XYZ file of C-alpha atoms in Angstrom:
589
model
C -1.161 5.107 -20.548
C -4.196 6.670 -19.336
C -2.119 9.362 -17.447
C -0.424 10.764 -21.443
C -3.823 11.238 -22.340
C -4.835 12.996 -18.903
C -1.945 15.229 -19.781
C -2.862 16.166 -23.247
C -6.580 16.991 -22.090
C -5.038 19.168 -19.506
C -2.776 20.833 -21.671
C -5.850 21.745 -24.668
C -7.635 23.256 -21.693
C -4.841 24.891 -20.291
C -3.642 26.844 -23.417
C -7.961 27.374 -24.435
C -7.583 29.402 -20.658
C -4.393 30.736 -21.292
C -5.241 32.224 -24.622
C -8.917 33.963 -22.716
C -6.892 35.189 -20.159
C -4.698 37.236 -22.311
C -7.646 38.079 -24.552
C -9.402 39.129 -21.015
C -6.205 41.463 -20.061
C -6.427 43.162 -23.404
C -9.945 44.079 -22.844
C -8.853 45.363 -19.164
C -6.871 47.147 -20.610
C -8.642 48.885 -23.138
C -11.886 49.230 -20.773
C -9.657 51.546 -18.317
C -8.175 53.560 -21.200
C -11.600 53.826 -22.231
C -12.595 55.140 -19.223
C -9.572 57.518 -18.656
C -10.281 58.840 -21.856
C -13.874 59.594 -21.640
C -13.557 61.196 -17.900
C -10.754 63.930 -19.285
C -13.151 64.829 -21.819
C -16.058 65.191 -19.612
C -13.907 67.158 -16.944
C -12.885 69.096 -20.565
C -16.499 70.386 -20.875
C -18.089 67.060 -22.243
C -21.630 66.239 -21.479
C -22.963 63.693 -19.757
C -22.917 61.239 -22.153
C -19.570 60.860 -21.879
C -19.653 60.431 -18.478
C -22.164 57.929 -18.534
C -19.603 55.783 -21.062
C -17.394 56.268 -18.841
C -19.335 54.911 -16.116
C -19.958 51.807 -18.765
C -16.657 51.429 -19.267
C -15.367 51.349 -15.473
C -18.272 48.992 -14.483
C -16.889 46.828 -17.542
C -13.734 47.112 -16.478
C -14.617 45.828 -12.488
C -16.333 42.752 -14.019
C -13.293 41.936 -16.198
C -11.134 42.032 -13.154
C -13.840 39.087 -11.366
C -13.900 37.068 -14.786
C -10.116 37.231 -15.317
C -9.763 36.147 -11.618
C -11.897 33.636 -12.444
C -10.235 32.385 -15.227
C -6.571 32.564 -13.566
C -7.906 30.380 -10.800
C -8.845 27.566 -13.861
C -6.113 28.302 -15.692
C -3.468 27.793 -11.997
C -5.798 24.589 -11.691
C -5.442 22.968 -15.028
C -1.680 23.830 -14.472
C -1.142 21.815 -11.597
C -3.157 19.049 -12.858
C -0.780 18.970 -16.205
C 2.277 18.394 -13.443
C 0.085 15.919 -11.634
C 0.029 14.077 -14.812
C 3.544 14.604 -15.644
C 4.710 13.128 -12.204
C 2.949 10.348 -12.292
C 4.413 9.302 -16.215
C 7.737 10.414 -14.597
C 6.847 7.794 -11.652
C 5.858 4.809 -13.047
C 8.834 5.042 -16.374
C 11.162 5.031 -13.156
C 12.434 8.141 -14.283
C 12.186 9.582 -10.590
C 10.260 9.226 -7.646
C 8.635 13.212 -7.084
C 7.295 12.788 -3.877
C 7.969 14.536 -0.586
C 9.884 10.823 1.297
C 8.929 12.374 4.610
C 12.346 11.609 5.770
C 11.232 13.901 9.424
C 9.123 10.662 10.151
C 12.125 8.702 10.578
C 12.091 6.654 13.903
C 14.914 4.443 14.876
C 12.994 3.044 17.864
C 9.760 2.235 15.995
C 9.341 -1.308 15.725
C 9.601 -1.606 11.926
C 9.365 1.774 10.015
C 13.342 2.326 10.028
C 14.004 -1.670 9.191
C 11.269 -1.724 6.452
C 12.742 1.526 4.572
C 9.222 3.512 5.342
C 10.575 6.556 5.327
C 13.046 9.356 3.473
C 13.829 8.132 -0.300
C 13.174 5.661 -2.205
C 10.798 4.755 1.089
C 7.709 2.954 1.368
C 6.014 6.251 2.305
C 7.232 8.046 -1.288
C 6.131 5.586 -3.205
C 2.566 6.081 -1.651
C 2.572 9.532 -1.188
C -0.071 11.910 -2.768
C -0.595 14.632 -0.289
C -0.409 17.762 -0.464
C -1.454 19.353 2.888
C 0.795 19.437 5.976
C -1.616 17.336 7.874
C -2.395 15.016 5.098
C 1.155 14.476 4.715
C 1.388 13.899 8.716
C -2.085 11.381 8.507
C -0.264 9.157 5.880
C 3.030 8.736 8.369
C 0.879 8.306 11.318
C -1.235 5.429 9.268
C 1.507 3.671 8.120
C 3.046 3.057 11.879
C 0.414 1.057 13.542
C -2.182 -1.409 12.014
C -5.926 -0.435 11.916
C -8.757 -2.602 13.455
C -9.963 -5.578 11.463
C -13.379 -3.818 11.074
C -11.493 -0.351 9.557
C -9.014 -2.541 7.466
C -12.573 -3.908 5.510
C -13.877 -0.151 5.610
C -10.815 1.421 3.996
C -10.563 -1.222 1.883
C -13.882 -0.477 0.381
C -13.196 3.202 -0.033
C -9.760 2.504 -1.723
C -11.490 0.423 -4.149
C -14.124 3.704 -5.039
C -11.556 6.070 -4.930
C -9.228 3.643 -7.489
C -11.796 4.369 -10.128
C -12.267 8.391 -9.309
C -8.799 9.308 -10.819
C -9.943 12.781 -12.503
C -11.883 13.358 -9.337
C -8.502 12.345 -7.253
C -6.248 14.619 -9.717
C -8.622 17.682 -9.335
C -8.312 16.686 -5.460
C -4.633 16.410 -5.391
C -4.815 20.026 -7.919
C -6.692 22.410 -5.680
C -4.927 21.109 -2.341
C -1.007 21.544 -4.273
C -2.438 25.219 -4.857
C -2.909 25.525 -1.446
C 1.093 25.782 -0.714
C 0.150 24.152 2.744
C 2.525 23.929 5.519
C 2.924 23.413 9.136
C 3.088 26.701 9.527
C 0.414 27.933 7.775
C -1.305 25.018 9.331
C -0.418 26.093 12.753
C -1.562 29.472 12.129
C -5.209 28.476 10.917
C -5.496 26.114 14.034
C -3.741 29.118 16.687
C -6.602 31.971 14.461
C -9.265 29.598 14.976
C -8.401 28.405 18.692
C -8.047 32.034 19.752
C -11.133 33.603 21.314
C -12.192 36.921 21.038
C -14.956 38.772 22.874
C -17.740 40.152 20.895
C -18.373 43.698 20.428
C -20.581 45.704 22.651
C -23.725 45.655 22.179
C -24.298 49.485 22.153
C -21.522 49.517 19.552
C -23.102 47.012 17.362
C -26.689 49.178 17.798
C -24.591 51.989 16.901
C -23.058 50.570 13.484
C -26.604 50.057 12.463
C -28.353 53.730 14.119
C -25.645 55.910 12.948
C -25.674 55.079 8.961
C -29.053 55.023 8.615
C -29.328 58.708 10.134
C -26.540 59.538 8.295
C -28.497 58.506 4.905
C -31.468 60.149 5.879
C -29.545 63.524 6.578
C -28.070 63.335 3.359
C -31.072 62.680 1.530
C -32.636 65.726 2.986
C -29.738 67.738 2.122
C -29.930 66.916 -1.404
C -33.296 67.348 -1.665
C -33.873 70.604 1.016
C -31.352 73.610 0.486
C -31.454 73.986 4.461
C -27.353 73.683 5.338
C -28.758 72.334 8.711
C -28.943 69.072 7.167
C -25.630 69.415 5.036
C -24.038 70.231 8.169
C -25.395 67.072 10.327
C -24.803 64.579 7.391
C -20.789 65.872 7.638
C -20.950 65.481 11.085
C -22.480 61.637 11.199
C -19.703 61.239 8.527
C -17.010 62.220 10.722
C -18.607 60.742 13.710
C -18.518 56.913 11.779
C -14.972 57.293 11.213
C -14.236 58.235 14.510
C -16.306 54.859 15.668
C -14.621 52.825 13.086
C -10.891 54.585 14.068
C -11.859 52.918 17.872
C -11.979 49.728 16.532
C -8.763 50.294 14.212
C -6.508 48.072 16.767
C -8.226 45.230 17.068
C -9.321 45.337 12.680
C -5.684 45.751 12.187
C -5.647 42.429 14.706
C -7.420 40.579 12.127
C -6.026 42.035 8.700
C -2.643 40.875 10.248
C -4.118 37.189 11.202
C -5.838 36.932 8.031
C -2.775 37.510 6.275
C -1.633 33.789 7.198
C -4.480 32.184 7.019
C -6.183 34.098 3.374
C -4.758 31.911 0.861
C -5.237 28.335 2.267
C -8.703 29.347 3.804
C -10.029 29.647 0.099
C -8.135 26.520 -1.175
C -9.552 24.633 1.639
C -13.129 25.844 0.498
C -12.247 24.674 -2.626
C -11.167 21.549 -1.596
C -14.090 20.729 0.686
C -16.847 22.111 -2.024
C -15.473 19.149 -4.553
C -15.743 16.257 -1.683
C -19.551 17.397 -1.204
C -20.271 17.533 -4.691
C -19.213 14.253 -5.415
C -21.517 10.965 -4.490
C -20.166 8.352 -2.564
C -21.251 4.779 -2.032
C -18.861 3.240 0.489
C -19.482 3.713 4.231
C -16.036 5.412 4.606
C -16.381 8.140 2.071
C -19.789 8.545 3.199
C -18.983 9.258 6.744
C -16.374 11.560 5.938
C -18.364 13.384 3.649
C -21.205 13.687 6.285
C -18.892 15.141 8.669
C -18.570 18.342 6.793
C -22.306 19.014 7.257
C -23.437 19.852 10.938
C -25.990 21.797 12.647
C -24.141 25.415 11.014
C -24.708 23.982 7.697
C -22.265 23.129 4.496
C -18.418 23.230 5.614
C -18.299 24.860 2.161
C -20.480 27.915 2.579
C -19.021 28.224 5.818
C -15.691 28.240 4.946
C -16.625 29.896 1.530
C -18.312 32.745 3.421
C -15.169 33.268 5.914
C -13.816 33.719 2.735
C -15.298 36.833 1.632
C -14.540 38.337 5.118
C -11.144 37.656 5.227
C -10.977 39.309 1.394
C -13.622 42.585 2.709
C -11.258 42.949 5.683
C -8.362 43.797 3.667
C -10.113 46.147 2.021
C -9.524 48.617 4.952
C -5.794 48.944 3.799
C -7.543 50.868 0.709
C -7.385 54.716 2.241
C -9.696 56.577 -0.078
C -12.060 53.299 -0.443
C -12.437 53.087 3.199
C -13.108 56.491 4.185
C -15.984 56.330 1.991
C -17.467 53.474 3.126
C -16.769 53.414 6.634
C -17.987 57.306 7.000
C -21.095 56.220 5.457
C -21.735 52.485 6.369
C -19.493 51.900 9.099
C -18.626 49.224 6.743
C -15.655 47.465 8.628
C -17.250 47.651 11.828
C -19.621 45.220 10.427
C -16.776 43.311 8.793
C -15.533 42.589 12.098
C -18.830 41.737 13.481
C -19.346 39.205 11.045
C -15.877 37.662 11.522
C -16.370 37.192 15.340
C -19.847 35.817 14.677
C -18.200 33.260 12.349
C -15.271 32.281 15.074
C -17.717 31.750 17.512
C -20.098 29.636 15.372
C -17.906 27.661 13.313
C -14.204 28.166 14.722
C -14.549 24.848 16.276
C -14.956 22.942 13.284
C -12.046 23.701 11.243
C -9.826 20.911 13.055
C -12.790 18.390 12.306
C -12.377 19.974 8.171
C -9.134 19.651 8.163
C -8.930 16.219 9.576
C -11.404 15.014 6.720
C -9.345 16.798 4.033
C -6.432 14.463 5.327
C -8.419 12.105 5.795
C -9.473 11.997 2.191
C -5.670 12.628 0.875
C -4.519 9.095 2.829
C -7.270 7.010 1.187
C -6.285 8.894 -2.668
C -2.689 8.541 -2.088
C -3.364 4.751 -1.313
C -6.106 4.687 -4.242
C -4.056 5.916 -6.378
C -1.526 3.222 -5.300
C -3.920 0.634 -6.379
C -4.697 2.157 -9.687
C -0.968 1.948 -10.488
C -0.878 -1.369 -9.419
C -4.069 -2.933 -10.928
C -2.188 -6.594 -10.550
C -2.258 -6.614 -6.985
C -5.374 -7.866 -4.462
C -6.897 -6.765 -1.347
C -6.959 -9.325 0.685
C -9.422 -11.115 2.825
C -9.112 -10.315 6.507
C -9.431 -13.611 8.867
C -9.510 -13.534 12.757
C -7.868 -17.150 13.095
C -3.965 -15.985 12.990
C -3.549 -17.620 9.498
C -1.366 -15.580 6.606
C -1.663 -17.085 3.103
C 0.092 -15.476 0.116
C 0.142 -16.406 -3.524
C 2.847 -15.052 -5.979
C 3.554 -12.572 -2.850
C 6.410 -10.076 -3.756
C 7.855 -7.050 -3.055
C 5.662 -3.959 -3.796
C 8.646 -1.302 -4.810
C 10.106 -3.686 -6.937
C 9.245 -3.775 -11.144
C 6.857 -6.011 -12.317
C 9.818 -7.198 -14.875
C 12.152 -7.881 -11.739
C 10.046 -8.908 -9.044
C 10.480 -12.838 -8.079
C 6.909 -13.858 -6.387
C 6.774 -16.570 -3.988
C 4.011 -18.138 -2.187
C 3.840 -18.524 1.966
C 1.846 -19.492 4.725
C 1.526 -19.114 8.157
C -0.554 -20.820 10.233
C -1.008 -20.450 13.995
C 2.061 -19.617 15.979
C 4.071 -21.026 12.566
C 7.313 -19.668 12.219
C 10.032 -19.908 9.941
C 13.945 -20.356 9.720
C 15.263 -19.074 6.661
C 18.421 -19.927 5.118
C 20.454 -19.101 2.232
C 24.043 -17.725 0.774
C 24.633 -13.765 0.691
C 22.535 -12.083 -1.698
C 20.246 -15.059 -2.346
C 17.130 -12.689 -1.309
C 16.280 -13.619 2.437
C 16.372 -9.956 3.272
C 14.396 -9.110 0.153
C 12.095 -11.509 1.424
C 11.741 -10.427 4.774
C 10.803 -6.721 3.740
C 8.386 -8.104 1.029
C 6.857 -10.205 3.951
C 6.914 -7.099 6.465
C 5.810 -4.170 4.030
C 2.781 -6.092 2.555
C 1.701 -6.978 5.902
C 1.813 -3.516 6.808
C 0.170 -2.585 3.494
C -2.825 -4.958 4.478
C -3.007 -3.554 7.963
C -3.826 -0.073 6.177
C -6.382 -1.278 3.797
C -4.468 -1.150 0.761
C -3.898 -3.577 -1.593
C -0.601 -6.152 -1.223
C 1.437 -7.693 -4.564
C 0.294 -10.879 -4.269
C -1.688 -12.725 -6.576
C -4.374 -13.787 -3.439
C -4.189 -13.435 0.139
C -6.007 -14.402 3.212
C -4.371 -13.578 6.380
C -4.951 -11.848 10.118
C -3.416 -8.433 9.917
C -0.634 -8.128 12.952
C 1.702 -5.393 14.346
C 4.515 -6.180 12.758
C 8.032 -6.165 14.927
C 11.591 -6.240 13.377
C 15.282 -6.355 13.991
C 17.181 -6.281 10.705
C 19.001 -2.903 10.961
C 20.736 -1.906 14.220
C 23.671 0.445 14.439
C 26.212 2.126 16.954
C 25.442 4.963 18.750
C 28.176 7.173 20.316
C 26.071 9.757 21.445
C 24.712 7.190 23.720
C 28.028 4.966 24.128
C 26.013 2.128 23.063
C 27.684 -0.569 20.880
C 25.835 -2.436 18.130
C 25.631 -5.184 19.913
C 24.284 -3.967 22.448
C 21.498 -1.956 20.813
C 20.663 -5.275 19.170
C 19.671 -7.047 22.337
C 17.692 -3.912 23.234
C 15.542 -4.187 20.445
C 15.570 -8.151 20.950
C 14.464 -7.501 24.066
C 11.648 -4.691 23.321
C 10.514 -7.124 20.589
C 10.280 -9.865 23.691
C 8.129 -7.487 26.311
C 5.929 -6.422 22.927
C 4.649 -9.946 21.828
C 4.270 -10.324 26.108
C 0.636 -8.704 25.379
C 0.139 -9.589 21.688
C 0.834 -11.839 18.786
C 3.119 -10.092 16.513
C 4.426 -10.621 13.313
C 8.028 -11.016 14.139
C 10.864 -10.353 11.042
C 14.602 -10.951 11.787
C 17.453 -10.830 10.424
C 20.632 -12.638 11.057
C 20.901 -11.678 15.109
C 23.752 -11.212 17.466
C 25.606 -10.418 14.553
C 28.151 -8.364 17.027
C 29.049 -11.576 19.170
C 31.495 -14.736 18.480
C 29.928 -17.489 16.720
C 29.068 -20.177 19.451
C 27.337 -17.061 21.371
C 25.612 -16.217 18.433
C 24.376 -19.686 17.947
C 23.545 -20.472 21.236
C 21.752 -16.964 21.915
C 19.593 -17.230 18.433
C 18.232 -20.580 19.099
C 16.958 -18.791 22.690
C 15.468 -15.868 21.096
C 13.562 -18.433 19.174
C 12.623 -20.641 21.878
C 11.342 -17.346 23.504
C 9.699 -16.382 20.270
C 8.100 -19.616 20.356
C 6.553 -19.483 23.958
C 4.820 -16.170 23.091
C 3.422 -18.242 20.217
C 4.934 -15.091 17.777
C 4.453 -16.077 14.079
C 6.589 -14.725 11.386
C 10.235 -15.527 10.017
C 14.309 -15.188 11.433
C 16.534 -14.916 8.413
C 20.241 -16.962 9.307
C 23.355 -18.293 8.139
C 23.837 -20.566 11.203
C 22.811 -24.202 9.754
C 22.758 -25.558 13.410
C 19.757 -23.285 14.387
C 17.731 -25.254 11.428
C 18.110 -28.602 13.771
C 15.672 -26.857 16.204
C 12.677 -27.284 14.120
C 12.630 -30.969 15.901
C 11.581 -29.357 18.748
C 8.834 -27.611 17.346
C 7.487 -30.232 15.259
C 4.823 -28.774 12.030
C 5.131 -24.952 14.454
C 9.120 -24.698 13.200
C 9.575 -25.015 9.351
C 12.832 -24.599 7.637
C 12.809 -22.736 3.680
C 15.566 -21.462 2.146
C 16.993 -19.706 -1.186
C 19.346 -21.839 -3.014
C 22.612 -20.052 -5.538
C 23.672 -22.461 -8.395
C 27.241 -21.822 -10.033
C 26.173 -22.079 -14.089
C 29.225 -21.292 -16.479
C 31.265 -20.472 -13.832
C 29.189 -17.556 -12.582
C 26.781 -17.349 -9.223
C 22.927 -17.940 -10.204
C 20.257 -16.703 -7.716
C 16.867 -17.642 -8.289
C 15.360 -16.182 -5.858
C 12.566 -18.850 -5.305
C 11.502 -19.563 -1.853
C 11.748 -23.866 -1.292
C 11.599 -26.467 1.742
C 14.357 -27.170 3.749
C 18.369 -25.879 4.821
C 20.345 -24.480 2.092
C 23.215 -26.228 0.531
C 24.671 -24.265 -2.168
C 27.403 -21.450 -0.600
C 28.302 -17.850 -2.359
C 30.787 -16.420 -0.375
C 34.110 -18.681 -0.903
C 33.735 -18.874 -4.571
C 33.136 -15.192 -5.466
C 36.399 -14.041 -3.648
C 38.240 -16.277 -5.378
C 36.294 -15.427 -8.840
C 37.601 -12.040 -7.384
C 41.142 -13.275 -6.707
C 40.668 -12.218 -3.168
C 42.816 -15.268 -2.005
């Protein structure tokens, strides 16, 4: 399994960092007790040589600091990537499913995410799921809820099938945006920073950050070099004079420190992120557009959002008291700080939504990738416009390879099917397997079938209604809602239309007489899909509908006194029945 050796190339590197970092903290170590060292000698009545070491030895020490940041950030990277691994081993030995199930998607009124299991565990959505970002997260729920354009499916297909082959270029993806710790409300507090304008400083102030440090240089450079205290005494006085500029500007610096607070940590993953999407080459029109859209009149997303970066970081630097006297008496150094950061909000604020969409963008197409490189047995199929659905050897998706019964279907122009068979003979399996892989090839991913050719469709459901007593409803009741809603839907389209066993909360001759009017009313709309039922009467109504109406069903066998279920889709009504002889196999009467 390709992803045990992933994990043991991650794991080399990751100790090879590990042991450099701690190497690299020794050396920090010893560099500053170098340095400590050396200055209490000089202050002893050393010479300057030892003050110059010790000037070696701090410098060494500031560049050890960089390199072991440096080194951390690999080091957190390789980490995550080791656990990327590990979850996916986990994954596909069934050992668990580590996934966020994005259970806060669940919709009861959608039209088939609750029936089709999308959503919360075990869920469709889990199983696909390899996001990390708040948005991605929300761009893989959204996608999953409403079929894309014919033209899109073919697009997205296309980029699945690059990104399938990426998978260390996925991994390192799905790495740097985990490290991000992204949530919606870090999310939210990018989007609020970057929505929020600010006015620019005055222009006299600006001319003043510039005017006031340069006199204050050339003061001080007279004053060292001229033993006049005239010039002493103006260089103290432009030194005070920049800190009292800088302390005007304290409240609205402060402002900023306390924004960038929220917003330090996933700004630099996001640079991150975006710097390995534009160095990597892309053939397919999808990627390539996506990629593009991080490059605009400003320039690379990456050195934007790379150079918003160092702001944010310089900003902070105010909270350093001793650090930013210095600078600021001399340089006025956070006054240009906070220049810089309102140039930046007003010149590239209003792309972050666009960056962040793309991230998203790009996690929905490698969670769906990565779907298809787990699943290298299943197509993508062709896209028709002629409302025809062909599978071969179709089965359900979630379900093991060494359990899954395949079974080949077509649909043809408003065909539909009534589908019969005992309790647990698979109808409802069936249903879903029909219902999720259309929804699968609606997305652009691949299906588990061993071909397919079919129109993509909405798909509409009813196979999971309950009571509500919040809303006094009855189950009933919200049954022929949803009938009903499924009925006004297909008024303005052709759906794919899954249900299963109706009316259940009615008498039997209701029942009977009501389904065969649903699917009279199905048929009108010219609806194509499949109505799962136990009511052998409804199967005479194919008649009506002659080569429109087909009857299949799944048959049970009794072999050595024990129920059989095949699970193979055939022609016609079922015969075989379940139910009487497994309660009294159970001694139930």
């Amino acid at each position: 399994m390709i992803y045990i050796q992933l994990k043991e190339k991650h794991s080399e590197e990751y100790l090879r960092l590990n042991k450099k970092y701690n190497t690299i903290s020794f050396l920090r170590l010893l560099s500053i007790l170098v340095f400590i060292t050396l200055a209490y000698l000089y202050f002893q009545g050393g010479n300057f040589l030892l003050l110059g070491g010790g000037l070696i030895s701090l410098i060494i020490f500031i560049f050890l600091i960089r390199f072991h940041e440096q080194i951390k950030r690999r080091k957190d990277i390789q980490e995550k990537l080791i656990a990327v691994n590990e979850d996916e081993i986990s994954y596909l030995n069934g050992e668990s499913i580590p996934f966020e199930n994005g259970h806060e998607f669940i919709n009861h009124n959608h039209f088939c995410s609750f029936d089709l299991d999308f959503f919360d565990k075990k869920s469709l959505f889990q199983n696909l799921n390899r996001t990390a970002t708040f948005l991605g997260k929300e761009k893989l729920a959204n996608i999953l809820l409403k079929k894309l354009s014919n033209s899109d499916i073919r697009t997205n297909q296309k980029a699945v099938k690059e990104l399938a082959e990426k998978i260390e270029w996925r991994q390192y993806f799905l790495a740097l945006a985990r490290l991000s710790e992204d949530t919606k409300e870090k999310h939210n507090n990018l989007v609020n920073w970057a929505d929020e304008q600010e006015n620019n400083l005055p222009k006299a102030l600006i001319i003043v950050s510039y005017l006031l440090p340069l006199l204050f240089l050339v003061s001080f450079a007279l004053a060292v070099f001229n033993p006049d205290p005239l010039f002493k005494n103006i260089a103290s006085a432009l030194f005070v004079c920049n800190l009292l500029v800088t302390f005007s500007q304290l409240k609205k610096i402060k402002k900023e420190i306390s924004n960038s607070d929220k917003i330090l940590k996933p700004i630099i993953q996001y640079a991150l992120i975006i710097e390995n999407i534009e160095n990597q080459n892309f053939t397919s029109e999808k990627l390539s557009s996506l990629k593009k859209g991080l490059t605009n009149e400003s320039g690379s997303a990456y050195l934007s959002v790379k150079k918003l970066s160092a702001i944010v970081s310089n900003m902070h630097s105010v909270q350093n008291v001793m650090g930013s006297i210095f600078v600021n008496g001399i340089f006025l150094y956070h006054i240009h700080i906070l220049n810089n950061l309102y140039n930046w909000k007003n010149e590239h604020s209003k792309n972050i939504k666009q960056w962040l969409e793309i991230i998203a963008a790009f996690e929905v197409l490698n969670s769906l990738a990565n779907f298809s490189f787990n699943n290298p047995e299943f197509v993508f199929p062709e896209i028709n416009e002629n409302h025809q659905i062909k599978f071969q050897g179709l089965g359900h998706p979630l379900i093991k390879s060494v359990k899954r019964v395949c079974n080949d279907v077509y649909f043809d122009n408003q065909d539909f099917i009534i589908l019969t068979g005992s309790n647990m003979s698979g109808k409802s399996t069936f249903l879903r397997t029909l219902g999720v892989n259309m929804v699968l090839a609606g997305i652009g991913a691949p299906v588990c079938a061993a071909a397919a050719n079919l129109h993509p469709l909405n798909v509409i459901v009813s196979m999971r209604q309950s009571d509500s007593l919040s809303d006094g409803e009855s189950y009933f009741f919200a049954e022929v809602k949803r009938l009903k809603q499924i009925i006004g839907k297909l008024e303005n389209e052709i759906c794919f239309v899954l249900l299963d066993e109706i009316l259940k909360g009615t008498n039997s001759d209701d029942k009977q007489t009501g389904t065969i009017e649903v699917i009279r009313k199905i048929m009108s709309k010219k609806a194509i899909g499949c109505i799962a039922t136990h009511d052998l009467e409804v199967c005479q109504l194919v008649h009506d509908y002659k080569d429109k109406l087909y009857n299949k069903c799944f048959e049970v066998e009794i072999i050595n006194n024990d129920l059989s279920f095949d699970y193979r889709l055939r022609d016609g009504i079922c015969k075989n029945k379940s139910a009487t002889f497994l309660m009294k196999k159970m001694e139930i009467f």
